[in-house]
Tab-separated table of C-alpha atoms and ligand atoms in Angstrom:
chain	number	residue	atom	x	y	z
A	1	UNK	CA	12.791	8.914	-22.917
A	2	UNK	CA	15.938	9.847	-21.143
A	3	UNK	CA	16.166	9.416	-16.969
A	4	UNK	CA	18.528	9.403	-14.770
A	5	UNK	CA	16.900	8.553	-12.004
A	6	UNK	CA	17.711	5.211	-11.942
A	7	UNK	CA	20.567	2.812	-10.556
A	8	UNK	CA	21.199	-0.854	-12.098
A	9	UNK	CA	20.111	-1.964	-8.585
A	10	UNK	CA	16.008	-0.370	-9.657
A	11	UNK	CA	16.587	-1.609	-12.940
A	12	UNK	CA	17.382	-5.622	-11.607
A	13	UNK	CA	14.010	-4.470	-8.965
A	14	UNK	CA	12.178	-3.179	-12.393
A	15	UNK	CA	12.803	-6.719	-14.123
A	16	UNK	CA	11.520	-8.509	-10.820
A	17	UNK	CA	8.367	-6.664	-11.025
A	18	UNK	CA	7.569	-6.577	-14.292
A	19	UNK	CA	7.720	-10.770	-14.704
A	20	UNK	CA	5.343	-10.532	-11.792
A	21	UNK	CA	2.830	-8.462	-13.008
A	22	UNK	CA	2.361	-10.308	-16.365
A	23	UNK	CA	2.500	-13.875	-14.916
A	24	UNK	CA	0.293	-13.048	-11.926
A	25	UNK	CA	-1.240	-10.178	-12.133
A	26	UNK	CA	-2.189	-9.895	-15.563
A	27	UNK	CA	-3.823	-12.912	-16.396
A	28	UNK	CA	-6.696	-12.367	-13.690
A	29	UNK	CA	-7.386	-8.786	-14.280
A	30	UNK	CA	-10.458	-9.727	-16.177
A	31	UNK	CA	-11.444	-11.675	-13.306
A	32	UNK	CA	-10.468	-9.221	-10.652
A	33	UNK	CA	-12.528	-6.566	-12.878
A	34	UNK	CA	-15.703	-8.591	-12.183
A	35	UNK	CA	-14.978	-9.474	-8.812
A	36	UNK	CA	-14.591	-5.844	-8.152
A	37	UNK	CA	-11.457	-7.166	-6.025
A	38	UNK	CA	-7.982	-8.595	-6.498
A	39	UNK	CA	-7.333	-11.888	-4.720
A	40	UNK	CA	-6.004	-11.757	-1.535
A	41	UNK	CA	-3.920	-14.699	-2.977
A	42	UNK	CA	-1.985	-12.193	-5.278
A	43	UNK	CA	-1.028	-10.375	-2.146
A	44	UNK	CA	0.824	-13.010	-0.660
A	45	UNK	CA	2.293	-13.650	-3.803
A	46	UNK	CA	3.854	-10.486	-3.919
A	47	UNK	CA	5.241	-10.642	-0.914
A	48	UNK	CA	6.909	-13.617	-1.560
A	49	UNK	CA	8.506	-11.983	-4.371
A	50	UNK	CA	9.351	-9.133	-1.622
A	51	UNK	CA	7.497	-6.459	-3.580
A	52	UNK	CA	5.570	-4.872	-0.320
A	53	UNK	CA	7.521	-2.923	2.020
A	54	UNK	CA	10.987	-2.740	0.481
A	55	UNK	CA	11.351	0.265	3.073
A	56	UNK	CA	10.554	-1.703	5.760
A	57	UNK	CA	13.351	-2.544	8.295
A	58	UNK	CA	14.833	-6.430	7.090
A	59	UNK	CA	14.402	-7.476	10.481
A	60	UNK	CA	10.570	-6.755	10.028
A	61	UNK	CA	10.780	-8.761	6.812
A	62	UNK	CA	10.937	-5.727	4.683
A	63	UNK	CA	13.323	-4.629	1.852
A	64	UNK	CA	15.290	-2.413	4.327
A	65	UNK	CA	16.546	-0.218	1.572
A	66	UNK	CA	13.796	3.526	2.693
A	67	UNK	CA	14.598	3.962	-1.407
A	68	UNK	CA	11.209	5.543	-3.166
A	69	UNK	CA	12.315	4.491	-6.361
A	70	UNK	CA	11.799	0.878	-5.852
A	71	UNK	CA	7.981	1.973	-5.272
A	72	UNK	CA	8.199	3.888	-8.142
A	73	UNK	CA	9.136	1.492	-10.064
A	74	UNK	CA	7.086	-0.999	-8.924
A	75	UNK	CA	3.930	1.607	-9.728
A	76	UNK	CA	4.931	2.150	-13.375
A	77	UNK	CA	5.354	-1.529	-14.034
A	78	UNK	CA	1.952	-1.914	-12.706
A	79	UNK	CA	0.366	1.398	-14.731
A	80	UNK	CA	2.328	0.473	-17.667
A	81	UNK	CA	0.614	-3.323	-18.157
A	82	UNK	CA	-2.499	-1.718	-17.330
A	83	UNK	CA	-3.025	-3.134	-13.820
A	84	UNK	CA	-4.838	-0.364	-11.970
A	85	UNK	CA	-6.571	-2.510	-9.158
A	86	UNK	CA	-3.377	-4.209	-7.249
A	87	UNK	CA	-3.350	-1.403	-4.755
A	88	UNK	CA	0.281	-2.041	-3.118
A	89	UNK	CA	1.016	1.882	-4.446
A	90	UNK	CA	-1.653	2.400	-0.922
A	91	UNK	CA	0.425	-0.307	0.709
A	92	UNK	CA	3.744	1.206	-0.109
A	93	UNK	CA	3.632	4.510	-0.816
A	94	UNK	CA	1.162	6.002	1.470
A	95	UNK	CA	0.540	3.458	4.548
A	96	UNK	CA	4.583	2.641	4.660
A	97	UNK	CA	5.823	5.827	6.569
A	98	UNK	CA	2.936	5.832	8.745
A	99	UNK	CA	3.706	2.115	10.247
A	100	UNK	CA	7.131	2.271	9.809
A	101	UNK	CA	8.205	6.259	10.947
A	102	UNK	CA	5.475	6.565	13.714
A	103	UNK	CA	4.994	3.033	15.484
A	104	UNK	CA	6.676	2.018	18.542
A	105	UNK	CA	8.855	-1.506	18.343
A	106	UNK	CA	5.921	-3.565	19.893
A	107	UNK	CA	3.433	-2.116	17.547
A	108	UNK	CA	6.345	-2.902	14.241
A	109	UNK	CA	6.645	-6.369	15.461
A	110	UNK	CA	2.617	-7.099	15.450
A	111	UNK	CA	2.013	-5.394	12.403
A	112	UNK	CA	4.854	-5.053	9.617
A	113	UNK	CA	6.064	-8.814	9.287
A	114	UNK	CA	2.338	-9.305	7.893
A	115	UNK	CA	2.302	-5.977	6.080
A	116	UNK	CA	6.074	-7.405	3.733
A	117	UNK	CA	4.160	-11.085	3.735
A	118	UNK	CA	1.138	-9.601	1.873
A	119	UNK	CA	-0.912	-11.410	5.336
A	120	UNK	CA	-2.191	-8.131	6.097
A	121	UNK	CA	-3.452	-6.030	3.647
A	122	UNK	CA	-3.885	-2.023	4.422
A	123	UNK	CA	-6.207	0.475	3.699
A	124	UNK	CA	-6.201	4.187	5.253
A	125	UNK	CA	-9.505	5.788	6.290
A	126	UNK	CA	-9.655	9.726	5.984
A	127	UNK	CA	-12.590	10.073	3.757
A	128	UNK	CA	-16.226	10.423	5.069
A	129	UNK	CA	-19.799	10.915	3.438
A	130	UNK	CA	-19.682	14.592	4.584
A	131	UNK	CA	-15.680	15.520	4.527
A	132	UNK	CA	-13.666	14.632	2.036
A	133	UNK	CA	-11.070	17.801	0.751
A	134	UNK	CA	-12.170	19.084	4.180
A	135	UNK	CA	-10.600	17.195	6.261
A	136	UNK	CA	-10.789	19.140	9.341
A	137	UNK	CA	-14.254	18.412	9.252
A	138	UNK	CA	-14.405	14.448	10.003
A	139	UNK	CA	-16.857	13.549	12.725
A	140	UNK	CA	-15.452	9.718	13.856
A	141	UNK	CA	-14.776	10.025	17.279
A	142	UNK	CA	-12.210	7.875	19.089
A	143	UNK	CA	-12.990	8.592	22.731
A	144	UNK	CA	-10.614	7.418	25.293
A	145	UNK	CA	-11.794	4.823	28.268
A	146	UNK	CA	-9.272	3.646	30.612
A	147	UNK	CA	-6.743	1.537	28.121
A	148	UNK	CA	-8.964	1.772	25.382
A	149	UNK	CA	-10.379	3.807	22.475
A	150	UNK	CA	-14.253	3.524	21.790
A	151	UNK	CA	-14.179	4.514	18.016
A	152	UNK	CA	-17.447	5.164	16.401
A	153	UNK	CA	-17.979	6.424	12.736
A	154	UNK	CA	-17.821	6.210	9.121
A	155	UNK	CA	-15.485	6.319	6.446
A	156	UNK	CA	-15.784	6.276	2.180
A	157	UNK	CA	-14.368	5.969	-0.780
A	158	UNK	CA	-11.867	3.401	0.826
A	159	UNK	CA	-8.840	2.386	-0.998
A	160	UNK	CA	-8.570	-1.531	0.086
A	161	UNK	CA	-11.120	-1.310	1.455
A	162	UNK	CA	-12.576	-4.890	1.226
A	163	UNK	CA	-9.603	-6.648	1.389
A	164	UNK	CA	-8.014	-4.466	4.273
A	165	UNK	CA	-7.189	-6.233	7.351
A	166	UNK	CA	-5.414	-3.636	8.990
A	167	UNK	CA	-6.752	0.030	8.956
A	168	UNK	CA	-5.245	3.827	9.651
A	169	UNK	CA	-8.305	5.538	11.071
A	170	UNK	CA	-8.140	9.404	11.022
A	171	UNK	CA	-10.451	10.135	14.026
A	172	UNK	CA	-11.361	12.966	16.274
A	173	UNK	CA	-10.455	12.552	19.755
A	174	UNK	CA	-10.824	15.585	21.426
A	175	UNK	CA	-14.196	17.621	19.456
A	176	UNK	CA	-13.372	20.807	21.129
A	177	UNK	CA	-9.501	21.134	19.700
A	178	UNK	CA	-10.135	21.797	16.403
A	179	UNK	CA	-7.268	20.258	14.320
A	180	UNK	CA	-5.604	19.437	17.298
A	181	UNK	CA	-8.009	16.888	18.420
A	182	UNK	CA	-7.308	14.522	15.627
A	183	UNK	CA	-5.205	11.603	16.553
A	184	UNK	CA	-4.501	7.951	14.080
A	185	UNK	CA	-5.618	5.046	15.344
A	186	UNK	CA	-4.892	1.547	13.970
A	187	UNK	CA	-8.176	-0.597	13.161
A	188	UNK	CA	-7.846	-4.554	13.184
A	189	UNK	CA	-10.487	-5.464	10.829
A	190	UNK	CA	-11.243	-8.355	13.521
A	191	UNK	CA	-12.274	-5.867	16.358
A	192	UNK	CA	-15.978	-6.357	16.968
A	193	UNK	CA	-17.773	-3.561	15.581
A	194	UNK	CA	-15.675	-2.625	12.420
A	195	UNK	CA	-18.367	-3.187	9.941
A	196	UNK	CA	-17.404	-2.890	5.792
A	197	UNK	CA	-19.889	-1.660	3.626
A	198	UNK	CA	-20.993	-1.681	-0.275
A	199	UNK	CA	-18.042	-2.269	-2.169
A	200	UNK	CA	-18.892	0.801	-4.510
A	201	UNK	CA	-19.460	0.626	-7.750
A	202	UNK	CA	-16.859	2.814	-10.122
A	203	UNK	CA	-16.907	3.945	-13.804
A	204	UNK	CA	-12.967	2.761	-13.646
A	205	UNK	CA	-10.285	1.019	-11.508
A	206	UNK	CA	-12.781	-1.770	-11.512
A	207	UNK	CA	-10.775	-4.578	-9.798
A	208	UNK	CA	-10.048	-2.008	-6.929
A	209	UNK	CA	-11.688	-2.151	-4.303
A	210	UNK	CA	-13.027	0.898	-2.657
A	211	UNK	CA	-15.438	0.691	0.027
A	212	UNK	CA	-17.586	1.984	2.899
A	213	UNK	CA	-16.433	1.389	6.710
A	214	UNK	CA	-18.497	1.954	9.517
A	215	UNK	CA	-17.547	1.904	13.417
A	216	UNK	CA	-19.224	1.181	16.137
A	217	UNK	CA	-18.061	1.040	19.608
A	218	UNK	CA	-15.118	-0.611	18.282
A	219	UNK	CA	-12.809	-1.227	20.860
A	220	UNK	CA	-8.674	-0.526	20.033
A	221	UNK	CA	-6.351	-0.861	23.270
A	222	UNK	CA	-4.404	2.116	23.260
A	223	UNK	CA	-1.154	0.714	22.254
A	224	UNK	CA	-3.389	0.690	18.817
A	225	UNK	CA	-2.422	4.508	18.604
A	226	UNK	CA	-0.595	5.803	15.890
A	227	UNK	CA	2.322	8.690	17.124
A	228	UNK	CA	0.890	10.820	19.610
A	229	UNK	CA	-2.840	12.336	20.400
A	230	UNK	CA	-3.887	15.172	18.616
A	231	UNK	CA	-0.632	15.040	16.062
A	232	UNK	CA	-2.493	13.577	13.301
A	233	UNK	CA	-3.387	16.317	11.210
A	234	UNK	CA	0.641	17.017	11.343
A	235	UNK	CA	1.060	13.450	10.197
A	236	UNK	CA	-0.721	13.939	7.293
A	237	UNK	CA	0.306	16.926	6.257
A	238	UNK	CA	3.677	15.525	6.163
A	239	UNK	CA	2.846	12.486	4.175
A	240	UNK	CA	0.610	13.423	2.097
A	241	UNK	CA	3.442	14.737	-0.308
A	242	UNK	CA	4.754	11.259	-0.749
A	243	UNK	CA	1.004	10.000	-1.399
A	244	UNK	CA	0.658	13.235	-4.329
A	245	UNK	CA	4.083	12.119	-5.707
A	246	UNK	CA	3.168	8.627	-6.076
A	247	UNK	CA	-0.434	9.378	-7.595
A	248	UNK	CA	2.148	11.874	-10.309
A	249	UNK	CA	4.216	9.176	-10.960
A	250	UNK	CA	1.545	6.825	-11.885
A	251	UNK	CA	-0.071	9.867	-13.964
A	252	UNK	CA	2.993	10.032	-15.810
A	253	UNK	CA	3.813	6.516	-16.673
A	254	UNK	CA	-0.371	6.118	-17.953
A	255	UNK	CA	0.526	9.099	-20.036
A	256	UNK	CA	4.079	7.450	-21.455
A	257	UNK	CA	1.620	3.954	-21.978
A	258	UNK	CA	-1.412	5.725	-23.993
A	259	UNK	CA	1.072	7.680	-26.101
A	260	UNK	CA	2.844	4.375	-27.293
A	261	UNK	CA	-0.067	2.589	-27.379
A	262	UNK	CA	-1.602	5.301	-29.666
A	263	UNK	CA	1.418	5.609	-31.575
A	264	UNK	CA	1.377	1.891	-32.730
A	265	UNK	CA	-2.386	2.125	-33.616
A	266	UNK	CA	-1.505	5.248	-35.982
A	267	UNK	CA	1.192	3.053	-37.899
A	268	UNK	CA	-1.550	0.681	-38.308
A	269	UNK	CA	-4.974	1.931	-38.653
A	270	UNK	CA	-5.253	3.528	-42.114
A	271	UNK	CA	-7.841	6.176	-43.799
A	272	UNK	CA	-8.050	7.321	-47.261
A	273	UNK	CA	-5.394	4.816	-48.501
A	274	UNK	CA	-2.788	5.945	-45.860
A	275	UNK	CA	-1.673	5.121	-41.927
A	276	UNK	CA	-3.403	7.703	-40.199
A	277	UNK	CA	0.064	8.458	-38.597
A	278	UNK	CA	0.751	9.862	-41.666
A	279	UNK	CA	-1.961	13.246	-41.823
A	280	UNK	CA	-0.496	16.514	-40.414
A	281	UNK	CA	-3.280	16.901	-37.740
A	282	UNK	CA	-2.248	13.235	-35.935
A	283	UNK	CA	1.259	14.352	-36.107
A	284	UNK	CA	0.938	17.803	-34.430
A	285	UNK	CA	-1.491	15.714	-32.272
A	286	UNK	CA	1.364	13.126	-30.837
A	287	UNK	CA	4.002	15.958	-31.201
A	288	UNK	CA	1.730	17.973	-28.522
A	289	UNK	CA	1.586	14.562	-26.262
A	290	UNK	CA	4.580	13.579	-26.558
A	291	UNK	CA	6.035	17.499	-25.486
A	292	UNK	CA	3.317	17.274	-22.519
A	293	UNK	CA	4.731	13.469	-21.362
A	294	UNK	CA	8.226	14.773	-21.833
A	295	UNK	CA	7.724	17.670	-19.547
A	296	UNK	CA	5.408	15.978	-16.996
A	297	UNK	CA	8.370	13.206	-16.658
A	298	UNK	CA	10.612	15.859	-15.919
A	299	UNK	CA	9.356	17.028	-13.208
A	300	UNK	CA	8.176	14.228	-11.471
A	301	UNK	CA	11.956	12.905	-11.822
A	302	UNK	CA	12.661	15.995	-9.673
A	303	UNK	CA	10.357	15.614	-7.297
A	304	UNK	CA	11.092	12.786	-6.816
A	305	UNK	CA	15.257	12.962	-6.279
A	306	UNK	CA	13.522	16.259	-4.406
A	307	UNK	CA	12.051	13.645	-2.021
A	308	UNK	CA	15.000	11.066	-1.925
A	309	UNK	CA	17.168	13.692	-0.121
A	310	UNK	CA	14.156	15.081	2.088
A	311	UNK	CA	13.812	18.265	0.410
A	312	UNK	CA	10.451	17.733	-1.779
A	313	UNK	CA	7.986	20.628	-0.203
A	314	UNK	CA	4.492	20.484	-0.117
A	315	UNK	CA	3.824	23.040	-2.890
A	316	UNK	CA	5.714	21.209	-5.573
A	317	UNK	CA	4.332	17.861	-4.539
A	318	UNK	CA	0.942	19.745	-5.338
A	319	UNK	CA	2.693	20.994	-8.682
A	320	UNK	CA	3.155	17.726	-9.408
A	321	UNK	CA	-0.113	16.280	-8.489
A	322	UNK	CA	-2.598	18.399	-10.050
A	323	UNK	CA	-0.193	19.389	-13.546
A	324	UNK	CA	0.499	15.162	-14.051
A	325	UNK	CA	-3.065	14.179	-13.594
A	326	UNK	CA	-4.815	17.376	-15.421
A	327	UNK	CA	-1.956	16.146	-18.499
A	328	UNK	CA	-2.385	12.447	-18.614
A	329	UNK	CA	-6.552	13.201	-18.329
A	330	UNK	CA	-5.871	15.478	-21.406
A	331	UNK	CA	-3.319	12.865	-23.369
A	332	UNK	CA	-5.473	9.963	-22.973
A	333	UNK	CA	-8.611	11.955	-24.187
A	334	UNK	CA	-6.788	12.713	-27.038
A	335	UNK	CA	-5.246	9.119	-27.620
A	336	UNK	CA	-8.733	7.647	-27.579
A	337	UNK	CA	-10.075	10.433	-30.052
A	338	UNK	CA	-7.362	9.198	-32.742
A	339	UNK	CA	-8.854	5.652	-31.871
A	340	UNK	CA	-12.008	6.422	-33.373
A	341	UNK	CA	-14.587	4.165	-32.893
A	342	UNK	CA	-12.557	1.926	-31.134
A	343	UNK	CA	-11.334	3.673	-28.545
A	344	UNK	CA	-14.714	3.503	-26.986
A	345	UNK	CA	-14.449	-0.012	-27.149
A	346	UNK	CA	-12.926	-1.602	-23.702
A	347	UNK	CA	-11.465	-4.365	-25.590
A	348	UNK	CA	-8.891	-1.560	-26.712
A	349	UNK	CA	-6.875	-0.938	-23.774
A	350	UNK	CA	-6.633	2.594	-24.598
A	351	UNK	CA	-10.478	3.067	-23.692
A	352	UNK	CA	-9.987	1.462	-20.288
A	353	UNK	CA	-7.150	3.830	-19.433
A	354	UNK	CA	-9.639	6.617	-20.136
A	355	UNK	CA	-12.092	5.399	-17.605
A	356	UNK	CA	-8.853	4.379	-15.116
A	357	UNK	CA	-7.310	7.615	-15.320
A	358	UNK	CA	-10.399	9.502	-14.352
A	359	UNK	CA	-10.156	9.380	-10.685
A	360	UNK	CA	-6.428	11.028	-10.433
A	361	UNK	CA	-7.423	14.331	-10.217
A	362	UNK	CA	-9.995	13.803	-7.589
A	363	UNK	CA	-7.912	11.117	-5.390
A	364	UNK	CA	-5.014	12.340	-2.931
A	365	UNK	CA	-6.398	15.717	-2.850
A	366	UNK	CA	-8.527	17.558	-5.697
A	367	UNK	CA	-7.062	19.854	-8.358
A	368	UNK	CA	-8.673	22.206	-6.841
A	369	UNK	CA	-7.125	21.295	-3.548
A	370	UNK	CA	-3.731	21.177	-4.747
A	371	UNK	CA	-3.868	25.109	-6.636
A	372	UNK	CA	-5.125	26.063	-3.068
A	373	UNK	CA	-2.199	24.642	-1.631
A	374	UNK	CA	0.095	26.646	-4.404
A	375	UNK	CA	-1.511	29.468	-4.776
A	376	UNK	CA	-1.725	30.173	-0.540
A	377	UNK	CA	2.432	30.381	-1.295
A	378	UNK	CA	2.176	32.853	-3.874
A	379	UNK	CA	2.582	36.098	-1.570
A	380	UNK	CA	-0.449	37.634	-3.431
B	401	FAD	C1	-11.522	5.743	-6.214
B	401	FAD	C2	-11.271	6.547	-4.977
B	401	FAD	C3	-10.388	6.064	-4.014
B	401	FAD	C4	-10.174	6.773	-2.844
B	401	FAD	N1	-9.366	6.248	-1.860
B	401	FAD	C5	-9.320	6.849	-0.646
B	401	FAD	C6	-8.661	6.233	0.447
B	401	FAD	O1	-8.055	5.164	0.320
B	401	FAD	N2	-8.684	6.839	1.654
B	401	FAD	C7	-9.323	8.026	1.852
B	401	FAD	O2	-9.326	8.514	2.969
B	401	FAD	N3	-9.968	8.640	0.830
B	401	FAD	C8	-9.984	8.081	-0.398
B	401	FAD	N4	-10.650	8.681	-1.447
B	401	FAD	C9	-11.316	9.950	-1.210
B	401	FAD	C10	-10.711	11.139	-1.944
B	401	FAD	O3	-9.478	11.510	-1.389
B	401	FAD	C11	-11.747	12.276	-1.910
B	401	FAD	O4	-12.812	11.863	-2.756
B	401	FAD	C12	-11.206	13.606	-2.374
B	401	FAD	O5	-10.264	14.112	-1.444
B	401	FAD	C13	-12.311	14.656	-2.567
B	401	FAD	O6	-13.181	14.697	-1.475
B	401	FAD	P1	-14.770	14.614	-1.714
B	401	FAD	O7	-15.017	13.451	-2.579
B	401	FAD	O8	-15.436	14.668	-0.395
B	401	FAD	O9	-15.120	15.894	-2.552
B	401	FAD	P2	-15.456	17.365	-1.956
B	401	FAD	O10	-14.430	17.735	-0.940
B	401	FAD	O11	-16.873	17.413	-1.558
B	401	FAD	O12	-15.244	18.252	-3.258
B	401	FAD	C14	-16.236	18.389	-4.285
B	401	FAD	C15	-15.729	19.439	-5.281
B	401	FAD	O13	-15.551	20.685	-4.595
B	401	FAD	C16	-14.243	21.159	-4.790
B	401	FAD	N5	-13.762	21.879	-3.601
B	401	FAD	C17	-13.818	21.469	-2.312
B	401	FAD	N6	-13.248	22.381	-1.525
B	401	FAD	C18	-12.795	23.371	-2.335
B	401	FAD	C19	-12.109	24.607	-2.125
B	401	FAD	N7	-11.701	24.988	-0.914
B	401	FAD	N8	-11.842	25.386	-3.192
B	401	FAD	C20	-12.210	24.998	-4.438
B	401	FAD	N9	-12.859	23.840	-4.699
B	401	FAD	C21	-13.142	23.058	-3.668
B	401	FAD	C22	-13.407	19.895	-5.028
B	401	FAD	O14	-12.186	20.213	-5.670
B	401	FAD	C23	-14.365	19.079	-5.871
B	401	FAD	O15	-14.287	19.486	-7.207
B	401	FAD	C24	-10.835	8.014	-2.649
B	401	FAD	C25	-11.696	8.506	-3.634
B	401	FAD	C26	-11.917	7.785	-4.783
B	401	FAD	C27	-12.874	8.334	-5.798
């Protein structure tokens, strides 16, 4: 389809990461899928190739160009070869503004070289067993003592999680302040006392890894703080758009990928002496897709140049997030129904986008979640 959202400068970036997805990503996703992890080797790699952290300052070894359409790109090379476990759209996209917009010099210099190098890998902890969409309601504690934090919890459903060696902790450190009392603390995975749990088990996104983190008396000086105390709420809130946008954009490329993947299997695949492109029902049926893609392309494009000048609210980020994800769910349903039997089959790639795509309209904030956010700026 037509965008114009790109400059020759993404296009040169799009090239970049597309050779290295196929010659080192894609060979080991198989292996990465049993592993239940991508190689930490892979990481480094794409550093090398200065895919992490193009918004990063140069003199922190980053890109130094704060551009979101080299992520984006970067996301829909990885979506469109079918590489859902490489989780540099955490990296980038969400943990990126966080270290780079709220960290002091001395805590950039100990923390970003690593983060462009693909030495330090990063996860960021919100989630726990009893608040997820509730956020408000997390119960790790990060209690001050002298020049220290004492931080003591748990956190799920971690994106990185096994590989992370450097972690965001959302934690509460005053209980009585409400959302007020919630500060961001930065987690060395060395600290004695940070703990990783199961590396859970998921019906898709096999090769990432998302696990359980537990905290005990671990000890952070408290240069390790993110911002300042009790603004941490406020730092999500204003981030959290970028994370929704990047979840939409990868929605929207998975969409673009099942609907030319199921294309090419309707030219081929043929039933009573004809392609099965060729009946009226599979025609209406890619027509309908292909409208939904369309649309859902559309709009993320203008979130996104939305975002590029500053201007993308919260509200349409949530548009974008809950519409893209509730569309590419819908278009890869139907894809693998004009599969047939083999799109249940996970040697058909079509069938492991189905089980992939799943987890988009839970991730980043629920469906549900996002109409909330919509509907609260309805004046009704
Ligand atoms: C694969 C994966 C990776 C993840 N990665 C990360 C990560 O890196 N970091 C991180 O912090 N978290 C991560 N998460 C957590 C994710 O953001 C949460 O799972 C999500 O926000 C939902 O929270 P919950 O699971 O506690 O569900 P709940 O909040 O318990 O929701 C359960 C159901 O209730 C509905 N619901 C809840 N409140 C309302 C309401 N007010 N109105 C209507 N319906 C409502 C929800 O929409 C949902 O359908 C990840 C999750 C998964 C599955």
């Amino acid at each position: 389809m037509r965008r114009e959202l790109f400059e020759a400068e993404h296009e040169a970036f799009r090239e970049t990461c597309r050779t290295f997805v196929t010659k080192e990503l894609v060979p080991h996703q198989q292996e990465w899928e049993e592993a239940g992890v991508v190689s930490k080797d892979a990481w480094r790699k794409a550093g090398a190739q200065g895919l992490l952290g193009t918004a990063v300052e140069e003199r922190f070894g980053g890109g130094g160009i704060d551009d979101f359409r080299f992520n984006i790109v970067l996301d829909e090379e990885l979506i469109t070869a079918g590489v859902t476990g490489f989780g540099a759209p955490v990296h980038n996209d969400i943990n990126v503004p966080y270290l780079s917009k709220l960290a002091t010099e001395e805590q950039k210099s100990r923390w970003l070289p690593g983060f462009c190098s693909g030495e330090i890998v990063t996860a960021i902890a919100m989630t726990e067993p009893e608040a997820g969409s509730d956020l408000q309601g997390i119960r790790t504690t990060a209690t001050r003592d002298g020049d220290e934090f004492v931080i003591n919890g748990q956190k799920t459903f971690i994106s990185n999680g096994i590989n992370a060696d450097l972690v965001i902790v959302v934690a509460r450190t005053d209980p009585d302040a409400g959302h007020e009392g919630i500060s961001l603390l930065v987690v060395e995975s060395d600290r004695p006392g940070f703990q990783r749990g199961r590396n859970l088990e998921k019906i898709g996104q096999k090769s990432q890894d998302t696990a359980e983190l537990f905290f005990n008396d671990v000890r952070v000086p408290a240069t390790n703080l993110l911002g300042e105390e009790g603004q941490g709420f406020i730092y999500l809130m204003q981030n959290l758009p970028q994370e929704r946008l990047s979840i939409a954009v990868a929605s929207a490329a998975g969409a673009a990928k099942a609907l030319e993947m199921t294309k090419e299997y309707c030219r081929e695949r043929t039933a009573f002496g004809r392609p099965i492109g060729k009946f009226q029902h599979t025609r209406f049926e890619l027509a309908e897709i292909a409208t939904e893609v369309e649309i859902g392309q559309v709009f993320v494009d203008r979130c996104v140049r939305e975002h590029l000048k500053g201007e993308l609210s919260i509200e349409n980020a949530a548009m974008a997030k809950w519409w893209v994800t509730e569309m590419n769910k819908r278009v890869v349903d139907r894809c693998l129904q004009l599969h047939g039997g083999y799109g249940y089959m996970l040697e058909y790639p079509i069938a492991k986008a189905f089980l992939d795509t799943r987890v988009q309209t839970i991730y980043g904030g629920t469906t549900e979640i996002m109409k909330e956010i919509v509907g609260r700026q309805l004046d009704i």
